[in-house]
CSV table of N, CA and C in Angstrom, one decimal:
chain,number,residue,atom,x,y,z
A,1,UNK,N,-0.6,8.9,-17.8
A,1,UNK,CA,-1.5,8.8,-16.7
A,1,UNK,C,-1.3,7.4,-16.0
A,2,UNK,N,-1.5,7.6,-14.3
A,2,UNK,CA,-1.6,6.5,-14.1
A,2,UNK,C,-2.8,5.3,-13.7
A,3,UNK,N,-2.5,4.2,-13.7
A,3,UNK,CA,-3.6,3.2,-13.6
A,3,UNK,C,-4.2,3.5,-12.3
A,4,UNK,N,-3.5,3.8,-11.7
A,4,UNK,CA,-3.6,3.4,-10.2
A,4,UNK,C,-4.5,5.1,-9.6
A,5,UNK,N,-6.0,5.0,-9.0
A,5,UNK,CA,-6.6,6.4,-8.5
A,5,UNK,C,-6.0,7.1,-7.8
A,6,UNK,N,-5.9,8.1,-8.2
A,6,UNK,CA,-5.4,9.3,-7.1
A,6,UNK,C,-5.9,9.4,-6.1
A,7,UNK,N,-5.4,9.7,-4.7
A,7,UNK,CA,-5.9,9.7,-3.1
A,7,UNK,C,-6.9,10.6,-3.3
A,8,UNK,N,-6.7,11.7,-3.6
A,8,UNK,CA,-7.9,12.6,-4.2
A,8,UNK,C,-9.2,12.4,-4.5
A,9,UNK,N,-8.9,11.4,-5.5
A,9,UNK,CA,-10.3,10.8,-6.6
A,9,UNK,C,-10.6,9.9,-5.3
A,10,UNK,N,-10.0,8.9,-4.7
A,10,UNK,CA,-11.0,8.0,-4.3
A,10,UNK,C,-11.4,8.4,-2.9
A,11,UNK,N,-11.3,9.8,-2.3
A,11,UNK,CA,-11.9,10.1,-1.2
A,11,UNK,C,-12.7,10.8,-1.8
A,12,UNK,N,-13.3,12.0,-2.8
A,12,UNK,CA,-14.1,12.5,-3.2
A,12,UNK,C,-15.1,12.1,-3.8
A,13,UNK,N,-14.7,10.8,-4.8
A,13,UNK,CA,-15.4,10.1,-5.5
A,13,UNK,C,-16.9,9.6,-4.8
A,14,UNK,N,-18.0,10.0,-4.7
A,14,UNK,CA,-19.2,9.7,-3.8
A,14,UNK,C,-19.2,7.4,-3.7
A,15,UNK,N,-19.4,6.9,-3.2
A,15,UNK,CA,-19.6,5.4,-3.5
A,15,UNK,C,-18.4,4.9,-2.9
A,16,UNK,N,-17.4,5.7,-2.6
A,16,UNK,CA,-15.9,4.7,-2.7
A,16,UNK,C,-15.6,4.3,-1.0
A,17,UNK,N,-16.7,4.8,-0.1
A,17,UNK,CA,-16.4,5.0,1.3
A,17,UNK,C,-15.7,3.0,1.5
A,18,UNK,N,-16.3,2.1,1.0
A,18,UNK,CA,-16.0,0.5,1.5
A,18,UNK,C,-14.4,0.9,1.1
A,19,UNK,N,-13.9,1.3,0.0
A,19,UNK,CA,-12.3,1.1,-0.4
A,19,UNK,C,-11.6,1.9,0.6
A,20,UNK,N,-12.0,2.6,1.1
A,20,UNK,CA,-11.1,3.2,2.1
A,20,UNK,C,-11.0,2.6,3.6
A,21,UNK,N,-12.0,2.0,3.9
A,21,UNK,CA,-12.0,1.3,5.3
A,21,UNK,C,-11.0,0.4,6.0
A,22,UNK,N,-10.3,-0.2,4.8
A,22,UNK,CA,-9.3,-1.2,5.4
A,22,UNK,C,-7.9,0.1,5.8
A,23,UNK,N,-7.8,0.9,5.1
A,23,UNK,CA,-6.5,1.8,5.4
A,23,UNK,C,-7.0,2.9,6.5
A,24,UNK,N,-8.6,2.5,6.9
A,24,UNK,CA,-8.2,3.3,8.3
A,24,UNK,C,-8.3,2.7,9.3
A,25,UNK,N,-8.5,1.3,8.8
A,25,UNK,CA,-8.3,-0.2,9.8
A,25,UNK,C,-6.9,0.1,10.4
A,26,UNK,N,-6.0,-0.1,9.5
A,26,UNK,CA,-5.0,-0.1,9.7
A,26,UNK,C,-4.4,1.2,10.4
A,27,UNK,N,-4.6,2.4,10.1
A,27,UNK,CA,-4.1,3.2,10.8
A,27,UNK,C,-4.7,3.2,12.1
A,28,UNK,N,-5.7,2.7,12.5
A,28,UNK,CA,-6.3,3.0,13.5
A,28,UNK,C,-5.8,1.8,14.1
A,29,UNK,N,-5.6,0.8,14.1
A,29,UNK,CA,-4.8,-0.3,14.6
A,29,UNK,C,-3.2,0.3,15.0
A,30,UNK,N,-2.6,0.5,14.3
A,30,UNK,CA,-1.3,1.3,14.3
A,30,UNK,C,-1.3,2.2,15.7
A,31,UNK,N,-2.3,3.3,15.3
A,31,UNK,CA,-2.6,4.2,16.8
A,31,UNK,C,-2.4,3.2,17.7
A,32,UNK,N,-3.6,2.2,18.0
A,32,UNK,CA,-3.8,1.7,19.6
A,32,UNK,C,-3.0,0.9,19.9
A,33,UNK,N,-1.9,0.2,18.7
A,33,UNK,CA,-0.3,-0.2,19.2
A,33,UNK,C,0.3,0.5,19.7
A,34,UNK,N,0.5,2.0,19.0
A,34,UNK,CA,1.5,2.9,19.6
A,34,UNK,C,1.0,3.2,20.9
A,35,UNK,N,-0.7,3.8,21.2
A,35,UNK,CA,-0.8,3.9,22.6
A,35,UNK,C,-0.9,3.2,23.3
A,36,UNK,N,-0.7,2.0,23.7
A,36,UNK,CA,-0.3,0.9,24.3
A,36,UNK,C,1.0,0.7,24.7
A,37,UNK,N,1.9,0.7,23.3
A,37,UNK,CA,3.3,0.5,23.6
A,37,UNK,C,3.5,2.1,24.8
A,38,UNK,N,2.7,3.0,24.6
A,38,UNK,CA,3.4,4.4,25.4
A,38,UNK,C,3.2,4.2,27.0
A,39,UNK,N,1.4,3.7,27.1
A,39,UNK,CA,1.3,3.1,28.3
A,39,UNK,C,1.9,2.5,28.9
A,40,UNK,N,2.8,1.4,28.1
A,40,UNK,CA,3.8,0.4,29.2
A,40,UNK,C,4.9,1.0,29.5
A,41,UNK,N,5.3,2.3,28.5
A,41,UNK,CA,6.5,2.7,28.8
A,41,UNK,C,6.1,3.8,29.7
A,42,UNK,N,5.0,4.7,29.8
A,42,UNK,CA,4.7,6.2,30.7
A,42,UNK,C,4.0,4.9,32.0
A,43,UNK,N,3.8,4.5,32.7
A,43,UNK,CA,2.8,4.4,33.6
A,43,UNK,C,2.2,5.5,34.1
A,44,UNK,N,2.7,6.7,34.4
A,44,UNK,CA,2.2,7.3,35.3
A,44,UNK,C,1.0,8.2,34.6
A,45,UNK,N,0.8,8.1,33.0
A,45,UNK,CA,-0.1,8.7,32.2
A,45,UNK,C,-0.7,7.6,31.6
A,46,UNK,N,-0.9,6.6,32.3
A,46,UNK,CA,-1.1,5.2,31.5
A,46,UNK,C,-3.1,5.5,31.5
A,47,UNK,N,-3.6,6.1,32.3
A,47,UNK,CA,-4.5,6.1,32.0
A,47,UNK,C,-5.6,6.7,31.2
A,48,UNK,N,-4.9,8.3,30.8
A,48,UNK,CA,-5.2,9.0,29.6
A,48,UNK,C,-4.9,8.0,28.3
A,49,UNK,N,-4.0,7.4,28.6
A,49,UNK,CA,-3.7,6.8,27.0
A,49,UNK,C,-4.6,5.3,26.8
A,50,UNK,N,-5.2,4.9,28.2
A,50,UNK,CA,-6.1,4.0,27.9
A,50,UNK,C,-7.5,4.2,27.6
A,51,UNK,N,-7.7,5.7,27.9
A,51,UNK,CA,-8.7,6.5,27.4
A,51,UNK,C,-9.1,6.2,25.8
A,52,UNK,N,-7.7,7.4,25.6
A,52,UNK,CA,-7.2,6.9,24.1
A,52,UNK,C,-8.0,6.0,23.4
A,53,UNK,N,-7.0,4.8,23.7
A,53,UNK,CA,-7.6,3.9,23.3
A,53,UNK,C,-9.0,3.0,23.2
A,54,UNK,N,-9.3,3.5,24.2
A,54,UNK,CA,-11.5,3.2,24.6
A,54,UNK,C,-11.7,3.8,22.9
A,55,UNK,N,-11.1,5.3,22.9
A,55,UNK,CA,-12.0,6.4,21.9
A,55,UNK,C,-11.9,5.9,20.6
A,56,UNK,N,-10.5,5.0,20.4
A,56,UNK,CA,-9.9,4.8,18.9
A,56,UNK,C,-10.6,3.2,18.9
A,57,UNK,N,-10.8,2.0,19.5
A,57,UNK,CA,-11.4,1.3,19.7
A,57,UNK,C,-13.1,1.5,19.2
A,58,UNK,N,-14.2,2.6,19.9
A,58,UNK,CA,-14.9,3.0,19.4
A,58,UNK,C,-14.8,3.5,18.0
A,59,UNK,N,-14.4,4.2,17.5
A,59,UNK,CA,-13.9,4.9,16.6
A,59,UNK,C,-13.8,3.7,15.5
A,60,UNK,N,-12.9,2.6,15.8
A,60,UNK,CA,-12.8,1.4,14.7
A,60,UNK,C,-14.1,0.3,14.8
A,61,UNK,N,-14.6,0.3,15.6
A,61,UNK,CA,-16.2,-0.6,16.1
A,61,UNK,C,-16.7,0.7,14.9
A,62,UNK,N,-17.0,1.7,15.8
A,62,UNK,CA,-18.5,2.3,14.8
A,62,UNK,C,-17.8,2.6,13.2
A,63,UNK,N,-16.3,2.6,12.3
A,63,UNK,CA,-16.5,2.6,11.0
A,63,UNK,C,-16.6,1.7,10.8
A,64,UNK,N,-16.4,0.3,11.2
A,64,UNK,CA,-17.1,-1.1,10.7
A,64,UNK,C,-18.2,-1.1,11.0
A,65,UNK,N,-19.4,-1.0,11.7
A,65,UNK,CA,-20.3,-0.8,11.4
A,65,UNK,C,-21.0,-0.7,10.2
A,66,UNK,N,-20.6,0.8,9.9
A,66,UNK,CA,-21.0,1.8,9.0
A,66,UNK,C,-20.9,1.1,7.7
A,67,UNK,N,-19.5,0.6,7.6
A,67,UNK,CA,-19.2,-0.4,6.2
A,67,UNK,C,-20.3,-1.4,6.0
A,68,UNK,N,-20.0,-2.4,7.4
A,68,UNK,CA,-20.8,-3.4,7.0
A,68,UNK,C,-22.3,-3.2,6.8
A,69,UNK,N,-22.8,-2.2,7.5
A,69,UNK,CA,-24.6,-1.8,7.0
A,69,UNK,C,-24.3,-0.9,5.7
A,70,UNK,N,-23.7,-0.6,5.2
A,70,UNK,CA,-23.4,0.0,3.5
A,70,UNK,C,-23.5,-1.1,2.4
A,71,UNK,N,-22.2,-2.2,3.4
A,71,UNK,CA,-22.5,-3.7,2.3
A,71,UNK,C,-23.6,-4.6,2.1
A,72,UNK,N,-24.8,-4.4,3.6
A,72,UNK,CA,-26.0,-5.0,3.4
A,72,UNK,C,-26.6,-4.1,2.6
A,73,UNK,N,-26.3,-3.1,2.8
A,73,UNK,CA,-27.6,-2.1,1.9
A,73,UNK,C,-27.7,-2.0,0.6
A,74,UNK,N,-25.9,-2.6,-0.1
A,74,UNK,CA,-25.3,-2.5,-1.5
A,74,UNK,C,-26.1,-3.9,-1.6
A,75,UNK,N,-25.5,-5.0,-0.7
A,75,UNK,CA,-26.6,-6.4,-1.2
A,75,UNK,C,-27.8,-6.4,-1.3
A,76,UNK,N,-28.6,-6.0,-0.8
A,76,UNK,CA,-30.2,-6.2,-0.6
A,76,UNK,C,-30.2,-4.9,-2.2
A,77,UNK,N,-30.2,-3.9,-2.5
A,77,UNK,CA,-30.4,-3.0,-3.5
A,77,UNK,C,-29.7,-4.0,-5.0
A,78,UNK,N,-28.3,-4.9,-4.8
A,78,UNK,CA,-28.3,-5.6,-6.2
A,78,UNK,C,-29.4,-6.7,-5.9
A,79,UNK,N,-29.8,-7.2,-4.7
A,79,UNK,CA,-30.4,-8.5,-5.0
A,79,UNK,C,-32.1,-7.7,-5.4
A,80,UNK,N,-32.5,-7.0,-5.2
A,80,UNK,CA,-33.8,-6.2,-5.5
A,80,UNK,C,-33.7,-6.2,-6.7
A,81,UNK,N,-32.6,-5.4,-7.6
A,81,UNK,CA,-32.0,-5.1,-8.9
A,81,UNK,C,-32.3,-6.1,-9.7
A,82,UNK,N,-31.9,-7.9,-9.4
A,82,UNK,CA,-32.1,-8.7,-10.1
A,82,UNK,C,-33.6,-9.3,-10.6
């Protein structure tokens, strides 16, 4: 077996939502490079793709959000704990 969780396990797993946030940081970063890069190359559709990118921009704002009111909620619940 390996050490390392299965993609599986750590999206099902209930609690694990903080470990996953950086890898859809990143994909979602990725996206609004690629729509950008497409923008400067299409102009004539440059504005749907800056749409796009409004949506994936929102999209990366509200799951940090979500993390970071998860990590105050995890802090305040261990500091109660103690």
């Amino acid at each position: 077996m390996s050490s390392l969780p299965s993609l599986e396990e750590l999206l099902l797993t209930p609690g694990n939502a903080h470990k996953v946030v950086p890898i859809a940081n990143a994909a979602l970063a990725a996206l609004i490079f690629v729509l950008l890069a497409s923008a400067y190359k299409w102009s004539a559709i440059a504005i749907h793709l800056y749409a796009m990118v409004g949506l994936a921009l929102g999209l990366l704002g509200s799951l940090n959000f979500v993390a970071a009111t998860l990590r105050a909620e995890d802090a305040a619940a261990a500091a109660k704990g103690d």
